[in-house]
Coordinates of C-alpha atoms in Angstrom, one line a residue:
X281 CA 82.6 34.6 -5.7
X282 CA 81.2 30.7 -4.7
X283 CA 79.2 32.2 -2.3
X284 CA 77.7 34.4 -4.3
X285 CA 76.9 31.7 -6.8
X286 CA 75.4 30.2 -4.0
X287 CA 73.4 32.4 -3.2
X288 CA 72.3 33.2 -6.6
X289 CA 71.3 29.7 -7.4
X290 CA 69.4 29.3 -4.2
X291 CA 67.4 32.8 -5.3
X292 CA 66.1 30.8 -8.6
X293 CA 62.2 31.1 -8.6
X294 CA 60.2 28.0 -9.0
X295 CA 58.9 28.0 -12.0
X296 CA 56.0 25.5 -13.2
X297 CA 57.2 22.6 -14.9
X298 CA 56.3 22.9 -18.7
X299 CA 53.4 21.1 -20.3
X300 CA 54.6 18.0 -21.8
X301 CA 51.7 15.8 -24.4
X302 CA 50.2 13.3 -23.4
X303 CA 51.9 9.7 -24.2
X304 CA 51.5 6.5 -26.0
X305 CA 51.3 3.9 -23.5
X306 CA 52.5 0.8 -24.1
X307 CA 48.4 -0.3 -24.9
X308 CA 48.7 1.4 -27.6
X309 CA 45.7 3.9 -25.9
X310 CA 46.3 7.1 -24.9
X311 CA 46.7 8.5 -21.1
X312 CA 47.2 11.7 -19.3
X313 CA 49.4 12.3 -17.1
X314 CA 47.4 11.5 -13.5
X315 CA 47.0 14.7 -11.4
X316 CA 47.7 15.2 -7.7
X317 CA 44.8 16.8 -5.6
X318 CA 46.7 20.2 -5.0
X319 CA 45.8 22.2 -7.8
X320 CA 45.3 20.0 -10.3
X321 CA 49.2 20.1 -11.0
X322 CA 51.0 16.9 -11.8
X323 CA 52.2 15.1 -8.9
X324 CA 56.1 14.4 -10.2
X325 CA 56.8 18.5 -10.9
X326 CA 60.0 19.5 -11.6
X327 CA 60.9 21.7 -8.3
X328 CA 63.8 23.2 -8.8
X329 CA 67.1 23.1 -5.5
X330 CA 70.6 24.5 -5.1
X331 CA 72.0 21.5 -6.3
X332 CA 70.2 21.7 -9.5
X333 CA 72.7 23.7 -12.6
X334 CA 71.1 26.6 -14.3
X335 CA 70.7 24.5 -17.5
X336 CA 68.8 22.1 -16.4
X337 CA 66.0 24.9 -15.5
X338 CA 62.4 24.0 -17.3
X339 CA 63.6 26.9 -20.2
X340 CA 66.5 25.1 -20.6
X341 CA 67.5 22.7 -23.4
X342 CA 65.4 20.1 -25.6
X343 CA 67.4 17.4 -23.9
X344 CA 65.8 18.7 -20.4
X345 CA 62.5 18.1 -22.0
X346 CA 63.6 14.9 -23.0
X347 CA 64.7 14.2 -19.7
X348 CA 61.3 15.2 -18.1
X349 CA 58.9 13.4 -20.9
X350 CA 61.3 9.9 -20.1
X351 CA 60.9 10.2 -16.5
X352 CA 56.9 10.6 -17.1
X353 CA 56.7 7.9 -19.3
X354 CA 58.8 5.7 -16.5
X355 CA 56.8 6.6 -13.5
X356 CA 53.5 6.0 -15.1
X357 CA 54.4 2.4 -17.2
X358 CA 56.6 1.1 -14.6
X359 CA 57.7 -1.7 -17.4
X360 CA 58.1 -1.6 -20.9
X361 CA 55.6 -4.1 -22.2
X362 CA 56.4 -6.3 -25.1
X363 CA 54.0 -5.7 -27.7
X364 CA 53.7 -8.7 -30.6
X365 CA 52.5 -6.8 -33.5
X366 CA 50.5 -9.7 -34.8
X367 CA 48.0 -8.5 -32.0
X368 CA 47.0 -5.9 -33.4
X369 CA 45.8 -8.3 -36.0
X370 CA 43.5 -10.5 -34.2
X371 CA 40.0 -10.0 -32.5
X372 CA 40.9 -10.3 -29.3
X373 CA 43.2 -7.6 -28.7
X374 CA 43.2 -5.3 -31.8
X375 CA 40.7 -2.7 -29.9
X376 CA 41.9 -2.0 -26.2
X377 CA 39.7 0.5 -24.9
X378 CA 37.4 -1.8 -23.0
X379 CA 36.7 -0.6 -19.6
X380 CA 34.6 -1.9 -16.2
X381 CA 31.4 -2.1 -18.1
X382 CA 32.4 -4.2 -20.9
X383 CA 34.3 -6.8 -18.8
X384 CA 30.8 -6.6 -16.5
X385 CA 28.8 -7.1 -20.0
X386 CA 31.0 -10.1 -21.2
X387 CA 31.5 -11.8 -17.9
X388 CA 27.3 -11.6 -17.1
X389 CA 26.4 -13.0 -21.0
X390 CA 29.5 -15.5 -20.9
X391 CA 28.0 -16.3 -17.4
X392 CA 24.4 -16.6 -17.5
X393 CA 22.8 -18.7 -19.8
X394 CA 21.2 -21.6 -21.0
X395 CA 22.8 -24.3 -18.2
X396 CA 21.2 -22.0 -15.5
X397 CA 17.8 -24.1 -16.6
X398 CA 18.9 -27.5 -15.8
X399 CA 20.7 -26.6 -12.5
X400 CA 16.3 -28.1 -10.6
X401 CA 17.4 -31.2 -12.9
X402 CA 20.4 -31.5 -10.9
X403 CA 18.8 -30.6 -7.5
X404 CA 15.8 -33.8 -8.3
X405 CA 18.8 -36.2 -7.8
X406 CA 20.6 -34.3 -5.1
X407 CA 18.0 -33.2 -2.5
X408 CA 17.9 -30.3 -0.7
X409 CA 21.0 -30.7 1.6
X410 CA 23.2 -31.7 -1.3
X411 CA 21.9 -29.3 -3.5
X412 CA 22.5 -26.3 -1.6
X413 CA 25.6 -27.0 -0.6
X414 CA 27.4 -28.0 -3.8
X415 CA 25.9 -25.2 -5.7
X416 CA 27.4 -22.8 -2.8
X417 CA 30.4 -23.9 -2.8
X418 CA 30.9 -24.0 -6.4
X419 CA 30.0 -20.7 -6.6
X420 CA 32.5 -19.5 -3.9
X421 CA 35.5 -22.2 -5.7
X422 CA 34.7 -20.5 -8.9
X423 CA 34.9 -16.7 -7.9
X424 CA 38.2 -17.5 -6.2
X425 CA 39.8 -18.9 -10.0
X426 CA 38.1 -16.1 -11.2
X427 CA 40.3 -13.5 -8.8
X428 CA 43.5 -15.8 -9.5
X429 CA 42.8 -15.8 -13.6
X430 CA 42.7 -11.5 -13.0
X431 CA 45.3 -11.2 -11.0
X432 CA 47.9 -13.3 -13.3
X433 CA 47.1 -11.4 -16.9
X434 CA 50.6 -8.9 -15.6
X435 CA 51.8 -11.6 -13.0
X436 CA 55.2 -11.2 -14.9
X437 CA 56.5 -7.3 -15.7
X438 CA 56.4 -6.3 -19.1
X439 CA 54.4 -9.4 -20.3
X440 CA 50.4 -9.4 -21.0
X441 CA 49.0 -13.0 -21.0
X442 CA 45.9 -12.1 -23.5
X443 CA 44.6 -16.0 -23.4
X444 CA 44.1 -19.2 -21.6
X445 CA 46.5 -20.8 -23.7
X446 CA 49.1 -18.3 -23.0
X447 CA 49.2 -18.4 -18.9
X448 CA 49.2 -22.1 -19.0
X449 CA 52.0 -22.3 -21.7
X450 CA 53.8 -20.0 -19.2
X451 CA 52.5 -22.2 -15.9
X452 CA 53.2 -25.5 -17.5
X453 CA 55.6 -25.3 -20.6
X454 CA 55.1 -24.6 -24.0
X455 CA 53.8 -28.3 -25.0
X456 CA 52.0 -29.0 -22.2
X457 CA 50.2 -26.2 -21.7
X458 CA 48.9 -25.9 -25.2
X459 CA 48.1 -29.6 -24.9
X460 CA 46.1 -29.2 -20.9
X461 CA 44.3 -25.9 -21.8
X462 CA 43.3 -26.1 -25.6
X463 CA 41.3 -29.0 -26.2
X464 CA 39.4 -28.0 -22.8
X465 CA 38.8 -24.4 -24.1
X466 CA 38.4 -24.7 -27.8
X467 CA 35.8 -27.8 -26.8
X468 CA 34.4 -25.4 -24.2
X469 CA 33.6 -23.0 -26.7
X470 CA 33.3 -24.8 -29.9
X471 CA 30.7 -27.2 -27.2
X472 CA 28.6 -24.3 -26.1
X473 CA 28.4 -22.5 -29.8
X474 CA 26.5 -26.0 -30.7
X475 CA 24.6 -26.2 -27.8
X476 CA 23.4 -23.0 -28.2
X477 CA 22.3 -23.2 -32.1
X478 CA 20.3 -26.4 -30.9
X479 CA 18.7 -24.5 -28.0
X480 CA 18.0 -21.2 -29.8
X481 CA 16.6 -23.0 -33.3
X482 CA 14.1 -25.4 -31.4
X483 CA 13.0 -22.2 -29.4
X484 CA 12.3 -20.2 -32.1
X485 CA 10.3 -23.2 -33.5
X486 CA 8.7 -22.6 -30.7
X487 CA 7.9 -19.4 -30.1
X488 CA 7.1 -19.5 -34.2
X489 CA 4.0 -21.7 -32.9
X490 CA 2.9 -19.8 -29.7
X491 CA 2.4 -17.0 -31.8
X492 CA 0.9 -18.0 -35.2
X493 CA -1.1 -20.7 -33.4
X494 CA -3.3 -22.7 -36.2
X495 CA -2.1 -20.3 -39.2
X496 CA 1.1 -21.8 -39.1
X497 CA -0.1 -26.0 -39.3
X498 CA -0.3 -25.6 -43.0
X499 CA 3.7 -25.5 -43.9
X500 CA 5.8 -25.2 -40.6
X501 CA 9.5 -25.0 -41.0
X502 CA 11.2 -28.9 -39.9
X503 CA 13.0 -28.1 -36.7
X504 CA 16.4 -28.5 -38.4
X505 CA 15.3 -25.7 -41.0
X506 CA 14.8 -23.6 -37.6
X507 CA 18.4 -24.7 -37.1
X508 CA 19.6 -23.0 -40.1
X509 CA 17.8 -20.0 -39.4
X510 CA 19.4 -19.5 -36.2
X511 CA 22.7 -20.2 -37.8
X512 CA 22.1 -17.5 -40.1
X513 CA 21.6 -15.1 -37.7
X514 CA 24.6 -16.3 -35.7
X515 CA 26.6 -15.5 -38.6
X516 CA 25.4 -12.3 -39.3
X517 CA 26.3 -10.6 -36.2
X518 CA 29.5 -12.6 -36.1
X519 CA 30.8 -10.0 -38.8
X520 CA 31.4 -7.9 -35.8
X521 CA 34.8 -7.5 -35.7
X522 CA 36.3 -7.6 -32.3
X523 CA 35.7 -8.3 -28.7
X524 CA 35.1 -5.0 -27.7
X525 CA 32.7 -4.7 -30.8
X526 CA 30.2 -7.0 -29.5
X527 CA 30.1 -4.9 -25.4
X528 CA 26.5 -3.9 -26.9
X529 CA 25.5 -7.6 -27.7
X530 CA 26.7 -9.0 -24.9
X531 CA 24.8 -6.1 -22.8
X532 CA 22.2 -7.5 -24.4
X533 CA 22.2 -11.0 -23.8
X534 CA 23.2 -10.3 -20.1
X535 CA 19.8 -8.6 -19.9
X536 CA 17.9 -10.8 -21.9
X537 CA 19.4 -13.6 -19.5
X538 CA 18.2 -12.4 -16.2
X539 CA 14.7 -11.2 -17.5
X540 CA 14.3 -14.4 -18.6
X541 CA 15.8 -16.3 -15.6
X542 CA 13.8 -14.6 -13.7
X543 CA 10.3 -15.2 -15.2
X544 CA 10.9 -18.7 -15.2
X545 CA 11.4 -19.2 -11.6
X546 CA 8.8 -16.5 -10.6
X547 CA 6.0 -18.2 -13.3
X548 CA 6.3 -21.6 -11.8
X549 CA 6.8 -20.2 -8.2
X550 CA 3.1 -18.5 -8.8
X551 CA 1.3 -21.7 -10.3
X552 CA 0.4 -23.8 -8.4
X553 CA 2.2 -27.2 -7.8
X554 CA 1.8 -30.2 -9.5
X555 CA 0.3 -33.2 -6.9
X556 CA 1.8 -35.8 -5.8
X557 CA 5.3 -33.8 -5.9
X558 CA 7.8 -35.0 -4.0
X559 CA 11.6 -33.8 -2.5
X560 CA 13.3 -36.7 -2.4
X561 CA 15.8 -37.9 -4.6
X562 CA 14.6 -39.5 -7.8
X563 CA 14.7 -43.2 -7.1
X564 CA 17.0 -45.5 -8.7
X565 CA 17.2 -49.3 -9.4
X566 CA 20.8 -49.8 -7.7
X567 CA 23.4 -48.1 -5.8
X568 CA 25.9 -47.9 -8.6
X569 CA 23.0 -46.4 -10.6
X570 CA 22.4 -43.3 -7.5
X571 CA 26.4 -43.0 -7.6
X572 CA 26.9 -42.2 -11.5
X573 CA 23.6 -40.2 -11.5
X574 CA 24.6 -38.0 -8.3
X575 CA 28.0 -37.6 -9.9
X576 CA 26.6 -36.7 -12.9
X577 CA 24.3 -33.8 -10.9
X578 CA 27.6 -32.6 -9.6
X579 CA 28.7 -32.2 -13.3
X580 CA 25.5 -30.0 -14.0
X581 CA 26.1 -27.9 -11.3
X582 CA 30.1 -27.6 -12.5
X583 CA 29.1 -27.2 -15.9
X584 CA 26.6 -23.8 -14.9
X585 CA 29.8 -22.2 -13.8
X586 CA 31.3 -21.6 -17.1
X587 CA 33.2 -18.6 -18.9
X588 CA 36.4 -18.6 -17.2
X589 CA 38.2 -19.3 -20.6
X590 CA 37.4 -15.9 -21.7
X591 CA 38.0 -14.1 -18.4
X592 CA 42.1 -13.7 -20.1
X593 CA 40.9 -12.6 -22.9
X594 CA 38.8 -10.1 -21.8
X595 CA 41.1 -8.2 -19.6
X596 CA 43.2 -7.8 -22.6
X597 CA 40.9 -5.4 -24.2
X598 CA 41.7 -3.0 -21.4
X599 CA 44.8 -0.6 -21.4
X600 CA 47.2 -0.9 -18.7
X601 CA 49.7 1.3 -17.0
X602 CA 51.9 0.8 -14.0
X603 CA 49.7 3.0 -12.1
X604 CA 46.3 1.8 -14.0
X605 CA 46.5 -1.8 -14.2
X606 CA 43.9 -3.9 -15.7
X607 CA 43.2 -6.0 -13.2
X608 CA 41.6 -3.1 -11.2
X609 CA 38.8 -2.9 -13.5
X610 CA 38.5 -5.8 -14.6
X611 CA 38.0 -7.2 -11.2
X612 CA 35.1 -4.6 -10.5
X613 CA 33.2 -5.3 -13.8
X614 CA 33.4 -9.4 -13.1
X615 CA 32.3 -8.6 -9.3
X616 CA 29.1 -6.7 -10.5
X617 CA 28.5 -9.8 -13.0
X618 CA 28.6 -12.6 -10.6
X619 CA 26.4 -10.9 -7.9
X620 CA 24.2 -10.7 -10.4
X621 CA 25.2 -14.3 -12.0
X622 CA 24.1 -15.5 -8.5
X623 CA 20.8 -13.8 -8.0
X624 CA 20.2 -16.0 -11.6
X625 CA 21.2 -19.3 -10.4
X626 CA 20.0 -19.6 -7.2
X627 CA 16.7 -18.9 -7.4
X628 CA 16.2 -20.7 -10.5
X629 CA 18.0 -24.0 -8.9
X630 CA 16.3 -23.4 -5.7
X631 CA 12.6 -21.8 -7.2
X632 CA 12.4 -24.3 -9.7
X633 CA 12.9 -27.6 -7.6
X634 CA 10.5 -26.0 -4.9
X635 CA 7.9 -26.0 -7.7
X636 CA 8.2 -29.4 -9.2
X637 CA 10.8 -31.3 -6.8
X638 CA 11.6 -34.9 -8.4
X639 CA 9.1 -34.7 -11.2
X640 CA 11.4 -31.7 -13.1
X641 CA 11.4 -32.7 -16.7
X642 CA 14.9 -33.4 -17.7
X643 CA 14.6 -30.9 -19.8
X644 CA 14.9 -28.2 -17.5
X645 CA 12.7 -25.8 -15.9
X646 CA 11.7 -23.9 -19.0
X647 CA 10.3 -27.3 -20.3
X648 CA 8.8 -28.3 -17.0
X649 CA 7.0 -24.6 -17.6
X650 CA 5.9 -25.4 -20.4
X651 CA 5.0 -28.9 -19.6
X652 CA 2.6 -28.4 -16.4
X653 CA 1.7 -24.6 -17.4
X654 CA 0.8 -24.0 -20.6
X655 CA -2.4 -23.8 -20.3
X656 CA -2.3 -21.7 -16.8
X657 CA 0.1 -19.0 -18.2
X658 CA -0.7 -16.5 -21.3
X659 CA 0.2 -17.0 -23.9
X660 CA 2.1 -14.0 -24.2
X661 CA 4.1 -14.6 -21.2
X662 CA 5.2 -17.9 -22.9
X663 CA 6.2 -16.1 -25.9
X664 CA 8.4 -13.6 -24.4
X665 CA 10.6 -15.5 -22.6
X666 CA 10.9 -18.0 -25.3
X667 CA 12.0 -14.5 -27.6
X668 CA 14.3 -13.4 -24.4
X669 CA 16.0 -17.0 -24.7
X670 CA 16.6 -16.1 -28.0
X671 CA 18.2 -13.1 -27.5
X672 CA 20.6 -14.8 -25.1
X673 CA 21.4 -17.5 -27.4
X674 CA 22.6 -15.1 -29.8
X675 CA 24.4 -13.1 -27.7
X676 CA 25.8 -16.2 -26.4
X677 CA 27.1 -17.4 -29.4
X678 CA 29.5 -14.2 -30.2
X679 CA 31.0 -14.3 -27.1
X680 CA 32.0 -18.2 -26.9
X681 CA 33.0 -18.0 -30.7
X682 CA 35.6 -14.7 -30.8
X683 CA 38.1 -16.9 -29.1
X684 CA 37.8 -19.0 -32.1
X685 CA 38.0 -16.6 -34.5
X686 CA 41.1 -15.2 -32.7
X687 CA 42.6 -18.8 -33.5
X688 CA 41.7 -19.2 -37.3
X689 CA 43.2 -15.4 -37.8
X690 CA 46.2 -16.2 -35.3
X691 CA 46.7 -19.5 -37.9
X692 CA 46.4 -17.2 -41.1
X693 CA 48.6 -14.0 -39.8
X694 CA 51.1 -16.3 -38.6
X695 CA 52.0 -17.6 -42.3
X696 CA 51.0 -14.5 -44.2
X697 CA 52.6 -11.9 -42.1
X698 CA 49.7 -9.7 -42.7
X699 CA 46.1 -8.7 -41.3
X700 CA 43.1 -10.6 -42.2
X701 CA 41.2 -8.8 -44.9
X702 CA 37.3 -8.5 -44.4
X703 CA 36.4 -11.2 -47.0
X704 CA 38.7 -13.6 -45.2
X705 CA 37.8 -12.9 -41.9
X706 CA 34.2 -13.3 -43.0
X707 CA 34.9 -16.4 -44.5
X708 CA 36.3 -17.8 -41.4
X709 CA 33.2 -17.0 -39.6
X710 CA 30.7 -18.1 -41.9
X711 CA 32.6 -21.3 -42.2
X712 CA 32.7 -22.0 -38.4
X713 CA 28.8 -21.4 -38.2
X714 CA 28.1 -24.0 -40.9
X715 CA 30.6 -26.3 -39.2
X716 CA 28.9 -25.9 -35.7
X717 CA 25.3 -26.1 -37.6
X718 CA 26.6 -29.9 -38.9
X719 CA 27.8 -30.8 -35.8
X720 CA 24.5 -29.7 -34.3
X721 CA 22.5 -31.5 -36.8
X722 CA 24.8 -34.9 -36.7
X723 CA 25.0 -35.0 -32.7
X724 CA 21.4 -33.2 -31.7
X725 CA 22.2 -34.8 -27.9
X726 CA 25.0 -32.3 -27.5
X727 CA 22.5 -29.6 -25.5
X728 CA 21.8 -32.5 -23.5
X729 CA 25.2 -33.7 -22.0
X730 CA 25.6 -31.0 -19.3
X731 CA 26.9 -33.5 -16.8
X732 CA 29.5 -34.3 -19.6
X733 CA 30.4 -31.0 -20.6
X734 CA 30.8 -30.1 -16.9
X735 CA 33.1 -32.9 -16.0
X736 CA 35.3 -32.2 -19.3
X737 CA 35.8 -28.6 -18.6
X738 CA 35.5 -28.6 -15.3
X739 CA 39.9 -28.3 -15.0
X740 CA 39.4 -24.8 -16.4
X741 CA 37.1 -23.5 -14.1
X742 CA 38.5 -25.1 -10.9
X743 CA 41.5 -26.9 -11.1
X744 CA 44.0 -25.2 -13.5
X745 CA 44.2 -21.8 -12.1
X746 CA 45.2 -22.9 -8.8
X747 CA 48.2 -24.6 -10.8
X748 CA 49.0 -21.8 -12.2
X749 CA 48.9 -19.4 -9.0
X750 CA 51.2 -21.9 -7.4
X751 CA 53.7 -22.1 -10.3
X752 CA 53.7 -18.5 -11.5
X753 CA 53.5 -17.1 -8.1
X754 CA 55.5 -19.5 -5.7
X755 CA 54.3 -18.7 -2.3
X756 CA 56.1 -20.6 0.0
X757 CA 56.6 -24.0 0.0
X758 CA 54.2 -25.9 3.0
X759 CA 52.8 -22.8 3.7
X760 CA 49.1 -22.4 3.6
X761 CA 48.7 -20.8 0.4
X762 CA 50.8 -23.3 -1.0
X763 CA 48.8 -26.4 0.6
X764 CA 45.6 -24.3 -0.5
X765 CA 45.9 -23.8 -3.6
X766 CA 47.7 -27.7 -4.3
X767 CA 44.5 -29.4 -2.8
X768 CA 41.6 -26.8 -4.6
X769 CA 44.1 -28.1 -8.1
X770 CA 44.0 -31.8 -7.4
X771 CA 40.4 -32.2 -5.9
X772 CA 39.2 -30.1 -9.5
X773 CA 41.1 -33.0 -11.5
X774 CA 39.4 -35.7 -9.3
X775 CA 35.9 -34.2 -9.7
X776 CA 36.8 -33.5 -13.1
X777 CA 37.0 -37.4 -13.7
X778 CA 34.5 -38.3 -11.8
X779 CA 32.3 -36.4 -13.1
X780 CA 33.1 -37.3 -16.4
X781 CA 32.5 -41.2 -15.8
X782 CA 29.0 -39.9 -14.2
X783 CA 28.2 -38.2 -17.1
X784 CA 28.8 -40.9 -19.8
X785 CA 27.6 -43.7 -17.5
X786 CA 24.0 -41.5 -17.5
X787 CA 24.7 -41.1 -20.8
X788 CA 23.9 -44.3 -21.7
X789 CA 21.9 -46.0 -19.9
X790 CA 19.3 -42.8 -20.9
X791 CA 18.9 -41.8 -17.1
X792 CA 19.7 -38.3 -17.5
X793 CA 19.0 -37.0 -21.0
X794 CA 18.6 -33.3 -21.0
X795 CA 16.9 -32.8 -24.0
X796 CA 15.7 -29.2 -23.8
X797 CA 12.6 -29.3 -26.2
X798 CA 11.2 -31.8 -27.8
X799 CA 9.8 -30.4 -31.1
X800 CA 6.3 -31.2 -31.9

């Protein structure tokens, strides 16, 4: 009688596994199940053996199809992630369907911009040598804190850290994190949103008066009434909701970004150059006055590799499964972004100081274009890249100010419990645009403290994600990942000072002020 049991159950055809539906990860997006290469069948199939009961067949019970939709689930999360349904609330991570575009969009708009055009400013006090070098190995320090800031959004199973703020709470402590990370991001931001209304108002003004020519003398706009326009504007397309709302503007302004940083370069390449040009280093009264003013090129260079305080953020408007994480495409998208982030900065640092050496303008190589070519290059030409600058100011703005908005709703759905309606989220925005427009109009040297902003920041480019790696991570102690990563972290902090002393030493004594137009 066993045996013939045995035999029987041995006999039991393979059936196919039922069809289960898809499931909910724990994203919140949908994902099918991932298929194996034979046949298209799922790769975990039930298969049935002769230690397997008759019950538990695939037309057996409800529980069996229980059993089989658990394992699923299992096999493709890995972890349960803890979901904080105030999330879904805010505009960083209420949409999570971004993908390797986006995060290539956002990381190319956040990257590229307006500091790309003062990077020959730096070069006219560093040389050739100097120059070279410290923009090449910036770059290279930068892309590694880029890899770590990926690579630690999972670092701990079950647990998605969606901002800056959040790893270095969880690197440092809850108090000292928030107090290391958020005045250097929010300033970063809050900084760059001003900078940007300054720069993108005066070139409008501009390119307002390239193109009307003498029909606009009569009644021209003041330059802070081309402020306010630009403000407005801003605020508009701020109503966007989310981060994954603005992929198409920041596609956009990444665009818009290396049409224009290209022109420049290849317009003042083309002209000829200016005589009596010279490539040595601008020429200083005193030692101490060299010192502050190389130090304070070393912040410009620093300060052109911004945007790793939305890296976090961005990943988190990505789904991710055990066997999809984000990391994987997130780490494509910001690899296509900063090969193409480099073929920005390097010729316009190198180009533009090959053009006009030590006489660059400090306002940058856009003004120094305008300055020695105005007259050589149509007028058309002019215009357009003055009109692509403002398309990348605009972009610019949305994606430096979403982490701020995430803040203001984080502040409001913590104490109410509930989602932001439209009216107050547009209030929020509409409030932070005015606020950045008075802060513009009050301080107008903010778009020319580059060297400043550099050294300020500079922690949360270089220095803090090496901190973090060490203390979330905990290679080994003394070995080399562990040495690495401890000197990168201390030498960012040491810059980061220095740099900062350089920058308000040229500050005032008026050696390096990086005034970007000076409106007629």
């Amino acid at each position: 009688m066993e045996e013939r049991m045995e035999t029987e159950l041995i006999s039991i055809p393979a059936t196919p596994r039922a069809s289960t539906p898809e499931i909910l990860t724990p994203s919140g997006q949908r994902s099918p199940r991932p298929m194996s290469k034979e046949g298209g069948k799922s790769s975990t199939a039930w298969t049935p053996t002769s230690f397997t009961p008759r019950f538990l067949s695939p037309i057996g019970t409800p529980m069996k199809r229980v059993l089989i939709n658990m394992k699923g689930y299992l096999e493709e999360v890995g972890h349960l992630t803890k979901l904080n349904p105030q999330d879904a609330w805010l505009p960083i991570t209420e949409s999570r369907n971004g993908n390797a575009h986006y995060a290539a969009f956002h990381n190319l708009n956040a990257g590229v911009g307006f500091q790309a055009l003062v990077l020959p400013v730096a070069f006219s006090f560093l040389g050739w040598s100097w120059g070279i070098v410290s923009l090449t190995i910036a770059y290279f320090w930068q892309l590694y804190t880029l890899w770590i800031l990926v690579q630690l959004h999972e670092a701990v199973p079950g647990k998605r850290y969606n901002r800056y703020v959040e790893l270095a709470q969880a690197a440092f402590g809850e108090r000292l994190g928030v107090w290391l990370a958020l005045f250097p991001t929010v300033y970063l931001s809050a900084g760059t949103a001003t900078a940007l209304i300054l720069i993108g108002g005066e070139t409008m003004k501009l390119f307002f008066e390239l193109v009307c020519g003498p029909l606009c003398t009569s009644n021209p706009l003041t330059t802070i009434e081309w402020y306010l326009v630009f403000t407005s504007l801003c605020i508009v397309l701020s109503q966007l909701p989310n981060l994954n709302s603005i992929a198409g503007l920041s596609l956009i302004g990444a665009v818009t970004a290396i049409f224009y940083s290209t022109m420049v370069w290849v317009l003042s390449v083309s002209q000829p150059r200016p005589p009596n040009i010279s490539y040595d280093p601008v020429p200083l009264p005193s030692f101490s006055a060299s010192l502050f003013s190389f130090l304070n090129a070393l912040g410009i260079i620093a300060f052109a590799f911004r945007g790793h305080n939305l890296v976090l953020e961005i990943q988190s408007t990505m789904p991710s499964t055990f066997k999809h994480p984000a990391h994987v495409p997130m780490w494509k998208g910001a690899k296509a972004a900063y090969f193409f982030i480099a073929m920005c900065l390097f010729p316009v640092a190198i180009g533009g100081y090959w053009a006009y050496g030590n006489l660059m303008p400090s306002g940058g190589i856009l003004n120094a274009l305008f300055v020695f070519h105005s007259h050589d290059i149509s007028r058309g030409l002019l215009a357009m890249t003055f009109l692509l600058v403002v398309f990348s100011c605009l972009s610019g703005f949305q994606i430096y100010s979403m982490p701020v908005f995430d803040s203001f709703e984080a502040s409001y759905t913590s104490r109410t419990n509930r989602p932001c309606s439209v009216w107050v989220r547009s209030g929020f925005r509409v409030v932070y645009g005015f606020i950045n427009f008075f802060i513009g109009v009050a301080l107008p040297f903010l778009s020319s403290i580059a060297g400043l902003l550099g050294g300020l920041t500079l922690p949360v480019t270089f220095a803090y994600p090496c901190f973090m790696w060490v203390l979330i991570k905990k290679p080994a102690k003394y070995s080399f990942n562990w040495y690495f990563n401890w000197t990168l972290g201390w030498l960012g902090i040491a810059f980061s000072l220095a740099f900062s002393i350089g920058g308000i030493w040229s500050m005032v004594n008026s050696g390096l002020k990086l005034k970007f137009f000076k409106p007629n």
